[in-house]
């Protein structure tokens, strides 16, 4: 009976030592305990400059970003649409380029704008060019972003956020403005140590391109960009 009791106590002591050793996994450099911030997320949807304070994440921090969509061209000549602008992170260097503007040449259709170029991430997906789905349609943003405007008779509809391209104007099928290209998409995943908690990321959220609104059968506007950050 005494032998069984001593064996049980010994087993408990060994288990306690194992638990103590496992707690080292929760300690940082120098044996200081690591205190993780709660998991969370933040979306940046207002175009222009912004910033983000890196939390003390303990597994991953993921940045997903879209550039602004390009504007659609009008059905006839005159005036011009504008391209969307890039969403960026300064350091680490990430860029989801804005979509190009659709052309306004009076053709059926005019040329679509190019998709935005994506660089710097774990995954980089260029935007879809205008006219890809159908003549005059805006490009759809990748990574689950916004849809491009669909070219119908009359003025072209705007793209949807984030990053969809605007549709071209349509003169009853005789001539169509080019669809705007969508913004590109960057997904960047950082494990612990990839980013320094307490540092600040400098962000820029891409603006939408304007449609060509100089006359009849105007082009639709592109959609704004966006930056989403999730950590756990």
PDB file of C-alpha atoms in Angstrom:
ATOM      1  CA  UNK A   1       0.000   0.000   0.000  1.00  0.00           C
ATOM      2  CA  UNK A   2       2.818   2.444   0.906  1.00  0.00           C
ATOM      3  CA  UNK A   3       4.604   1.585  -2.357  1.00  0.00           C
ATOM      4  CA  UNK A   4       1.473   2.412  -4.393  1.00  0.00           C
ATOM      5  CA  UNK A   5       1.101   5.719  -2.514  1.00  0.00           C
ATOM      6  CA  UNK A   6       4.718   6.693  -3.199  1.00  0.00           C
ATOM      7  CA  UNK A   7       4.312   5.811  -6.891  1.00  0.00           C
ATOM      8  CA  UNK A   8       1.203   7.996  -7.118  1.00  0.00           C
ATOM      9  CA  UNK A   9       2.988  10.951  -5.507  1.00  0.00           C
ATOM     10  CA  UNK A  10       5.940  10.466  -7.847  1.00  0.00           C
ATOM     11  CA  UNK A  11       3.604  10.443 -10.856  1.00  0.00           C
ATOM     12  CA  UNK A  12       2.006  13.696  -9.713  1.00  0.00           C
ATOM     13  CA  UNK A  13       5.410  15.303  -9.288  1.00  0.00           C
ATOM     14  CA  UNK A  14       6.444  14.240 -12.804  1.00  0.00           C
ATOM     15  CA  UNK A  15       3.158  15.580 -14.238  1.00  0.00           C
ATOM     16  CA  UNK A  16       3.693  18.871 -12.416  1.00  0.00           C
ATOM     17  CA  UNK A  17       7.200  19.162 -13.834  1.00  0.00           C
ATOM     18  CA  UNK A  18       5.860  18.510 -17.342  1.00  0.00           C
ATOM     19  CA  UNK A  19       3.249  21.250 -16.905  1.00  0.00           C
ATOM     20  CA  UNK A  20       5.932  23.633 -15.665  1.00  0.00           C
ATOM     21  CA  UNK A  21       8.052  22.859 -18.715  1.00  0.00           C
ATOM     22  CA  UNK A  22       5.094  23.369 -21.060  1.00  0.00           C
ATOM     23  CA  UNK A  23       4.514  26.834 -19.612  1.00  0.00           C
ATOM     24  CA  UNK A  24       7.847  27.850 -21.133  1.00  0.00           C
ATOM     25  CA  UNK A  25       6.062  27.842 -24.487  1.00  0.00           C
ATOM     26  CA  UNK A  26       4.150  30.892 -23.245  1.00  0.00           C
ATOM     27  CA  UNK A  27       7.293  32.776 -22.237  1.00  0.00           C
ATOM     28  CA  UNK A  28       9.256  35.157 -24.387  1.00  0.00           C
ATOM     29  CA  UNK A  29      12.934  36.030 -24.478  1.00  0.00           C
ATOM     30  CA  UNK A  30      14.472  36.072 -21.004  1.00  0.00           C
ATOM     31  CA  UNK A  31      11.648  33.972 -19.555  1.00  0.00           C
ATOM     32  CA  UNK A  32       9.185  36.900 -19.413  1.00  0.00           C
ATOM     33  CA  UNK A  33       5.569  35.887 -19.786  1.00  0.00           C
ATOM     34  CA  UNK A  34       3.973  36.810 -23.112  1.00  0.00           C
ATOM     35  CA  UNK A  35       0.608  38.555 -22.858  1.00  0.00           C
ATOM     36  CA  UNK A  36      -1.347  38.262 -26.097  1.00  0.00           C
ATOM     37  CA  UNK A  37      -3.852  40.872 -27.197  1.00  0.00           C
ATOM     38  CA  UNK A  38      -7.333  39.481 -27.840  1.00  0.00           C
ATOM     39  CA  UNK A  39      -8.023  38.435 -31.458  1.00  0.00           C
ATOM     40  CA  UNK A  40      -9.543  41.221 -33.503  1.00  0.00           C
ATOM     41  CA  UNK A  41      -9.966  42.912 -36.864  1.00  0.00           C
ATOM     42  CA  UNK A  42     -10.101  46.368 -38.397  1.00  0.00           C
ATOM     43  CA  UNK A  43     -11.245  47.586 -41.831  1.00  0.00           C
ATOM     44  CA  UNK A  44     -10.040  50.801 -43.460  1.00  0.00           C
ATOM     45  CA  UNK A  45     -12.516  52.099 -46.033  1.00  0.00           C
ATOM     46  CA  UNK A  46     -11.920  55.869 -46.125  1.00  0.00           C
ATOM     47  CA  UNK A  47      -9.638  56.759 -49.017  1.00  0.00           C
ATOM     48  CA  UNK A  48      -6.321  58.418 -48.274  1.00  0.00           C
ATOM     49  CA  UNK A  49      -3.663  58.115 -45.581  1.00  0.00           C
ATOM     50  CA  UNK A  50      -4.212  56.193 -42.340  1.00  0.00           C
ATOM     51  CA  UNK A  51      -2.228  54.167 -39.799  1.00  0.00           C
ATOM     52  CA  UNK A  52      -2.473  50.975 -37.746  1.00  0.00           C
ATOM     53  CA  UNK A  53      -0.763  50.129 -34.437  1.00  0.00           C
ATOM     54  CA  UNK A  54       0.463  46.521 -34.555  1.00  0.00           C
ATOM     55  CA  UNK A  55      -1.050  44.527 -31.659  1.00  0.00           C
ATOM     56  CA  UNK A  56       0.758  41.858 -29.662  1.00  0.00           C
ATOM     57  CA  UNK A  57      -0.627  39.034 -31.797  1.00  0.00           C
ATOM     58  CA  UNK A  58       0.311  35.486 -30.851  1.00  0.00           C
ATOM     59  CA  UNK A  59      -0.431  33.441 -33.995  1.00  0.00           C
ATOM     60  CA  UNK A  60      -0.951  35.361 -37.246  1.00  0.00           C
ATOM     61  CA  UNK A  61      -1.667  38.850 -38.525  1.00  0.00           C
ATOM     62  CA  UNK A  62      -3.202  38.980 -42.014  1.00  0.00           C
ATOM     63  CA  UNK A  63      -3.513  42.037 -44.252  1.00  0.00           C
ATOM     64  CA  UNK A  64      -5.936  41.895 -47.207  1.00  0.00           C
ATOM     65  CA  UNK A  65      -6.089  44.920 -49.486  1.00  0.00           C
ATOM     66  CA  UNK A  66      -7.698  46.058 -52.742  1.00  0.00           C
ATOM     67  CA  UNK A  67      -6.860  48.991 -54.996  1.00  0.00           C
ATOM     68  CA  UNK A  68      -9.524  51.341 -56.309  1.00  0.00           C
ATOM     69  CA  UNK A  69     -11.454  50.378 -59.444  1.00  0.00           C
ATOM     70  CA  UNK A  70     -11.073  52.312 -62.687  1.00  0.00           C
ATOM     71  CA  UNK A  71     -13.875  54.390 -64.181  1.00  0.00           C
ATOM     72  CA  UNK A  72     -15.807  53.411 -67.315  1.00  0.00           C
ATOM     73  CA  UNK A  73     -15.632  55.288 -70.607  1.00  0.00           C
ATOM     74  CA  UNK A  74     -18.593  56.999 -72.293  1.00  0.00           C
ATOM     75  CA  UNK A  75     -20.129  55.554 -75.440  1.00  0.00           C
ATOM     76  CA  UNK A  76     -18.787  58.239 -77.803  1.00  0.00           C
ATOM     77  CA  UNK A  77     -15.637  60.320 -78.069  1.00  0.00           C
ATOM     78  CA  UNK A  78     -14.804  63.260 -75.826  1.00  0.00           C
ATOM     79  CA  UNK A  79     -13.687  63.477 -72.246  1.00  0.00           C
ATOM     80  CA  UNK A  80     -11.986  60.707 -70.337  1.00  0.00           C
ATOM     81  CA  UNK A  81     -12.429  58.383 -67.380  1.00  0.00           C
ATOM     82  CA  UNK A  82      -9.713  58.147 -64.726  1.00  0.00           C
ATOM     83  CA  UNK A  83      -7.885  55.205 -63.186  1.00  0.00           C
ATOM     84  CA  UNK A  84      -8.277  54.062 -59.594  1.00  0.00           C
ATOM     85  CA  UNK A  85      -5.315  54.495 -57.250  1.00  0.00           C
ATOM     86  CA  UNK A  86      -3.339  51.937 -55.285  1.00  0.00           C
ATOM     87  CA  UNK A  87      -3.867  50.814 -51.713  1.00  0.00           C
ATOM     88  CA  UNK A  88      -0.474  50.534 -50.039  1.00  0.00           C
ATOM     89  CA  UNK A  89       1.414  49.684 -46.860  1.00  0.00           C
ATOM     90  CA  UNK A  90       4.727  51.535 -46.652  1.00  0.00           C
ATOM     91  CA  UNK A  91       6.768  48.985 -44.674  1.00  0.00           C
ATOM     92  CA  UNK A  92       6.555  46.095 -45.286  1.00  0.00           C
ATOM     93  CA  UNK A  93       6.080  47.233 -48.888  1.00  0.00           C
ATOM     94  CA  UNK A  94       2.681  46.079 -50.150  1.00  0.00           C
ATOM     95  CA  UNK A  95       0.774  47.512 -53.116  1.00  0.00           C
ATOM     96  CA  UNK A  96      -2.635  46.631 -54.568  1.00  0.00           C
ATOM     97  CA  UNK A  97      -2.698  48.716 -57.731  1.00  0.00           C
ATOM     98  CA  UNK A  98      -5.690  50.648 -58.978  1.00  0.00           C
ATOM     99  CA  UNK A  99      -7.623  49.582 -62.069  1.00  0.00           C
ATOM    100  CA  UNK A 100      -7.147  51.377 -65.368  1.00  0.00           C
ATOM    101  CA  UNK A 101      -9.732  53.635 -66.998  1.00  0.00           C
ATOM    102  CA  UNK A 102     -12.002  52.430 -69.795  1.00  0.00           C
ATOM    103  CA  UNK A 103     -11.541  54.171 -73.134  1.00  0.00           C
ATOM    104  CA  UNK A 104     -14.036  56.452 -74.935  1.00  0.00           C
ATOM    105  CA  UNK A 105     -13.418  56.042 -78.681  1.00  0.00           C
ATOM    106  CA  UNK A 106     -16.913  55.446 -80.062  1.00  0.00           C
ATOM    107  CA  UNK A 107     -16.065  51.806 -80.850  1.00  0.00           C
ATOM    108  CA  UNK A 108     -18.282  48.845 -79.917  1.00  0.00           C
ATOM    109  CA  UNK A 109     -16.747  48.444 -77.447  1.00  0.00           C
ATOM    110  CA  UNK A 110     -13.942  50.827 -76.649  1.00  0.00           C
ATOM    111  CA  UNK A 111     -10.950  49.221 -74.924  1.00  0.00           C
ATOM    112  CA  UNK A 112     -11.321  48.218 -71.291  1.00  0.00           C
ATOM    113  CA  UNK A 113      -8.983  49.419 -68.574  1.00  0.00           C
ATOM    114  CA  UNK A 114      -6.228  47.136 -67.289  1.00  0.00           C
ATOM    115  CA  UNK A 115      -6.516  45.395 -63.927  1.00  0.00           C
ATOM    116  CA  UNK A 116      -4.437  46.759 -61.070  1.00  0.00           C
ATOM    117  CA  UNK A 117      -1.053  45.136 -60.375  1.00  0.00           C
ATOM    118  CA  UNK A 118      -0.551  43.460 -56.969  1.00  0.00           C
ATOM    119  CA  UNK A 119       2.890  43.134 -55.369  1.00  0.00           C
ATOM    120  CA  UNK A 120       4.622  42.329 -52.082  1.00  0.00           C
ATOM    121  CA  UNK A 121       2.229  39.921 -50.373  1.00  0.00           C
ATOM    122  CA  UNK A 122       2.102  36.234 -49.582  1.00  0.00           C
ATOM    123  CA  UNK A 123      -0.499  36.078 -52.358  1.00  0.00           C
ATOM    124  CA  UNK A 124      -0.736  38.687 -55.141  1.00  0.00           C
ATOM    125  CA  UNK A 125      -3.665  38.684 -57.582  1.00  0.00           C
ATOM    126  CA  UNK A 126      -3.873  41.257 -60.345  1.00  0.00           C
ATOM    127  CA  UNK A 127      -7.219  42.885 -60.981  1.00  0.00           C
ATOM    128  CA  UNK A 128      -9.557  41.878 -63.804  1.00  0.00           C
ATOM    129  CA  UNK A 129      -9.469  44.036 -66.929  1.00  0.00           C
ATOM    130  CA  UNK A 130     -12.562  45.867 -68.090  1.00  0.00           C
ATOM    131  CA  UNK A 131     -14.602  44.137 -70.873  1.00  0.00           C
ATOM    132  CA  UNK A 132     -13.552  40.679 -69.562  1.00  0.00           C
ATOM    133  CA  UNK A 133     -17.028  39.413 -68.644  1.00  0.00           C
ATOM    134  CA  UNK A 134     -18.848  41.193 -71.476  1.00  0.00           C
ATOM    135  CA  UNK A 135     -18.244  44.245 -73.723  1.00  0.00           C
ATOM    136  CA  UNK A 136     -18.271  47.383 -71.598  1.00  0.00           C
ATOM    137  CA  UNK A 137     -18.486  45.597 -68.236  1.00  0.00           C
ATOM    138  CA  UNK A 138     -16.249  46.727 -65.389  1.00  0.00           C
ATOM    139  CA  UNK A 139     -13.700  44.298 -63.978  1.00  0.00           C
ATOM    140  CA  UNK A 140     -14.562  42.225 -60.881  1.00  0.00           C
ATOM    141  CA  UNK A 141     -12.137  42.598 -57.981  1.00  0.00           C
ATOM    142  CA  UNK A 142     -10.367  39.354 -56.935  1.00  0.00           C
ATOM    143  CA  UNK A 143     -10.210  37.824 -53.426  1.00  0.00           C
ATOM    144  CA  UNK A 144     -13.946  38.266 -52.887  1.00  0.00           C
ATOM    145  CA  UNK A 145     -13.863  41.999 -53.635  1.00  0.00           C
ATOM    146  CA  UNK A 146     -16.530  44.090 -55.320  1.00  0.00           C
ATOM    147  CA  UNK A 147     -18.179  43.392 -58.665  1.00  0.00           C
ATOM    148  CA  UNK A 148     -17.689  45.501 -61.758  1.00  0.00           C
ATOM    149  CA  UNK A 149     -20.594  47.488 -63.153  1.00  0.00           C
ATOM    150  CA  UNK A 150     -22.643  45.665 -65.816  1.00  0.00           C
ATOM    151  CA  UNK A 151     -22.940  47.455 -69.150  1.00  0.00           C
ATOM    152  CA  UNK A 152     -26.584  48.142 -70.060  1.00  0.00           C
ATOM    153  CA  UNK A 153     -28.317  50.666 -72.289  1.00  0.00           C
ATOM    154  CA  UNK A 154     -27.586  54.249 -71.269  1.00  0.00           C
ATOM    155  CA  UNK A 155     -25.224  55.326 -68.511  1.00  0.00           C
ATOM    156  CA  UNK A 156     -22.864  52.706 -67.153  1.00  0.00           C
ATOM    157  CA  UNK A 157     -23.392  51.597 -63.528  1.00  0.00           C
ATOM    158  CA  UNK A 158     -20.662  52.105 -60.944  1.00  0.00           C
ATOM    159  CA  UNK A 159     -18.558  49.259 -59.601  1.00  0.00           C
ATOM    160  CA  UNK A 160     -19.120  47.988 -56.060  1.00  0.00           C
ATOM    161  CA  UNK A 161     -16.631  48.200 -53.214  1.00  0.00           C
ATOM    162  CA  UNK A 162     -13.996  47.203 -52.729  1.00  0.00           C
ATOM    163  CA  UNK A 163     -12.243  47.656 -56.036  1.00  0.00           C
ATOM    164  CA  UNK A 164     -14.871  46.973 -58.721  1.00  0.00           C
ATOM    165  CA  UNK A 165     -14.481  48.736 -62.081  1.00  0.00           C
ATOM    166  CA  UNK A 166     -17.158  51.036 -63.486  1.00  0.00           C
ATOM    167  CA  UNK A 167     -19.106  50.018 -66.593  1.00  0.00           C
ATOM    168  CA  UNK A 168     -18.910  51.899 -69.872  1.00  0.00           C
ATOM    169  CA  UNK A 169     -21.839  53.848 -71.263  1.00  0.00           C
ATOM    170  CA  UNK A 170     -23.952  52.122 -73.933  1.00  0.00           C
ATOM    171  CA  UNK A 171     -25.594  53.897 -76.892  1.00  0.00           C
ATOM    172  CA  UNK A 172     -28.224  51.179 -77.463  1.00  0.00           C
ATOM    173  CA  UNK A 173     -25.551  48.697 -78.512  1.00  0.00           C
ATOM    174  CA  UNK A 174     -24.180  50.836 -81.355  1.00  0.00           C
ATOM    175  CA  UNK A 175     -21.173  51.989 -79.344  1.00  0.00           C
ATOM    176  CA  UNK A 176     -19.997  51.232 -75.840  1.00  0.00           C
ATOM    177  CA  UNK A 177     -17.449  52.823 -73.571  1.00  0.00           C
ATOM    178  CA  UNK A 178     -14.764  50.540 -72.211  1.00  0.00           C
ATOM    179  CA  UNK A 179     -15.245  49.068 -68.746  1.00  0.00           C
ATOM    180  CA  UNK A 180     -12.857  50.132 -66.015  1.00  0.00           C
ATOM    181  CA  UNK A 181     -10.395  47.575 -64.669  1.00  0.00           C
ATOM    182  CA  UNK A 182     -10.689  46.352 -61.095  1.00  0.00           C
ATOM    183  CA  UNK A 183      -8.151  46.981 -58.365  1.00  0.00           C
ATOM    184  CA  UNK A 184      -5.599  44.291 -57.605  1.00  0.00           C
ATOM    185  CA  UNK A 185      -5.612  42.252 -54.376  1.00  0.00           C
ATOM    186  CA  UNK A 186      -2.757  41.551 -51.947  1.00  0.00           C
ATOM    187  CA  UNK A 187      -2.962  39.088 -49.041  1.00  0.00           C
ATOM    188  CA  UNK A 188       0.017  39.178 -46.648  1.00  0.00           C
ATOM    189  CA  UNK A 189       0.255  36.756 -43.703  1.00  0.00           C
ATOM    190  CA  UNK A 190       2.722  37.371 -40.846  1.00  0.00           C
ATOM    191  CA  UNK A 191       3.486  34.824 -38.145  1.00  0.00           C
ATOM    192  CA  UNK A 192       4.819  35.848 -34.731  1.00  0.00           C
ATOM    193  CA  UNK A 193       8.033  37.818 -35.201  1.00  0.00           C
ATOM    194  CA  UNK A 194       7.142  38.889 -38.729  1.00  0.00           C
ATOM    195  CA  UNK A 195       5.930  42.283 -37.491  1.00  0.00           C
ATOM    196  CA  UNK A 196       6.929  44.117 -34.315  1.00  0.00           C
ATOM    197  CA  UNK A 197       4.098  44.809 -31.840  1.00  0.00           C
ATOM    198  CA  UNK A 198       3.873  48.488 -30.958  1.00  0.00           C
ATOM    199  CA  UNK A 199       5.167  49.638 -34.326  1.00  0.00           C
ATOM    200  CA  UNK A 200       2.870  51.588 -36.638  1.00  0.00           C
ATOM    201  CA  UNK A 201       1.977  50.601 -40.190  1.00  0.00           C
ATOM    202  CA  UNK A 202       1.552  53.529 -42.600  1.00  0.00           C
ATOM    203  CA  UNK A 203      -1.425  52.868 -44.862  1.00  0.00           C
ATOM    204  CA  UNK A 204      -2.995  54.449 -47.914  1.00  0.00           C
ATOM    205  CA  UNK A 205      -6.444  53.392 -49.076  1.00  0.00           C
ATOM    206  CA  UNK A 206      -6.896  53.656 -52.830  1.00  0.00           C
ATOM    207  CA  UNK A 207      -9.446  56.001 -54.385  1.00  0.00           C
ATOM    208  CA  UNK A 208     -12.009  55.151 -57.047  1.00  0.00           C
ATOM    209  CA  UNK A 209     -11.518  56.241 -60.624  1.00  0.00           C
ATOM    210  CA  UNK A 210     -14.123  58.592 -62.083  1.00  0.00           C
ATOM    211  CA  UNK A 211     -16.291  57.588 -65.031  1.00  0.00           C
ATOM    212  CA  UNK A 212     -16.321  59.708 -68.172  1.00  0.00           C
ATOM    213  CA  UNK A 213     -19.264  62.047 -67.557  1.00  0.00           C
ATOM    214  CA  UNK A 214     -18.654  64.536 -70.354  1.00  0.00           C
ATOM    215  CA  UNK A 215     -21.845  63.773 -72.322  1.00  0.00           C
ATOM    216  CA  UNK A 216     -24.590  61.236 -72.965  1.00  0.00           C
ATOM    217  CA  UNK A 217     -24.228  57.532 -72.086  1.00  0.00           C
ATOM    218  CA  UNK A 218     -21.715  58.323 -69.388  1.00  0.00           C
ATOM    219  CA  UNK A 219     -19.331  55.823 -67.853  1.00  0.00           C
ATOM    220  CA  UNK A 220     -19.775  54.575 -64.303  1.00  0.00           C
ATOM    221  CA  UNK A 221     -17.343  55.307 -61.504  1.00  0.00           C
ATOM    222  CA  UNK A 222     -15.048  52.671 -60.109  1.00  0.00           C
ATOM    223  CA  UNK A 223     -15.243  51.695 -56.431  1.00  0.00           C
ATOM    224  CA  UNK A 224     -12.894  52.685 -53.601  1.00  0.00           C
ATOM    225  CA  UNK A 225     -10.157  50.429 -52.323  1.00  0.00           C
ATOM    226  CA  UNK A 226      -9.969  48.863 -48.867  1.00  0.00           C
ATOM    227  CA  UNK A 227      -7.518  47.410 -46.332  1.00  0.00           C
ATOM    228  CA  UNK A 228      -8.622  44.717 -43.850  1.00  0.00           C
ATOM    229  CA  UNK A 229      -6.387  43.564 -40.981  1.00  0.00           C
ATOM    230  CA  UNK A 230      -7.160  40.474 -38.858  1.00  0.00           C
ATOM    231  CA  UNK A 231      -5.060  39.078 -36.000  1.00  0.00           C
ATOM    232  CA  UNK A 232      -5.176  36.190 -33.536  1.00  0.00           C
TER     233      UNK A 232
END
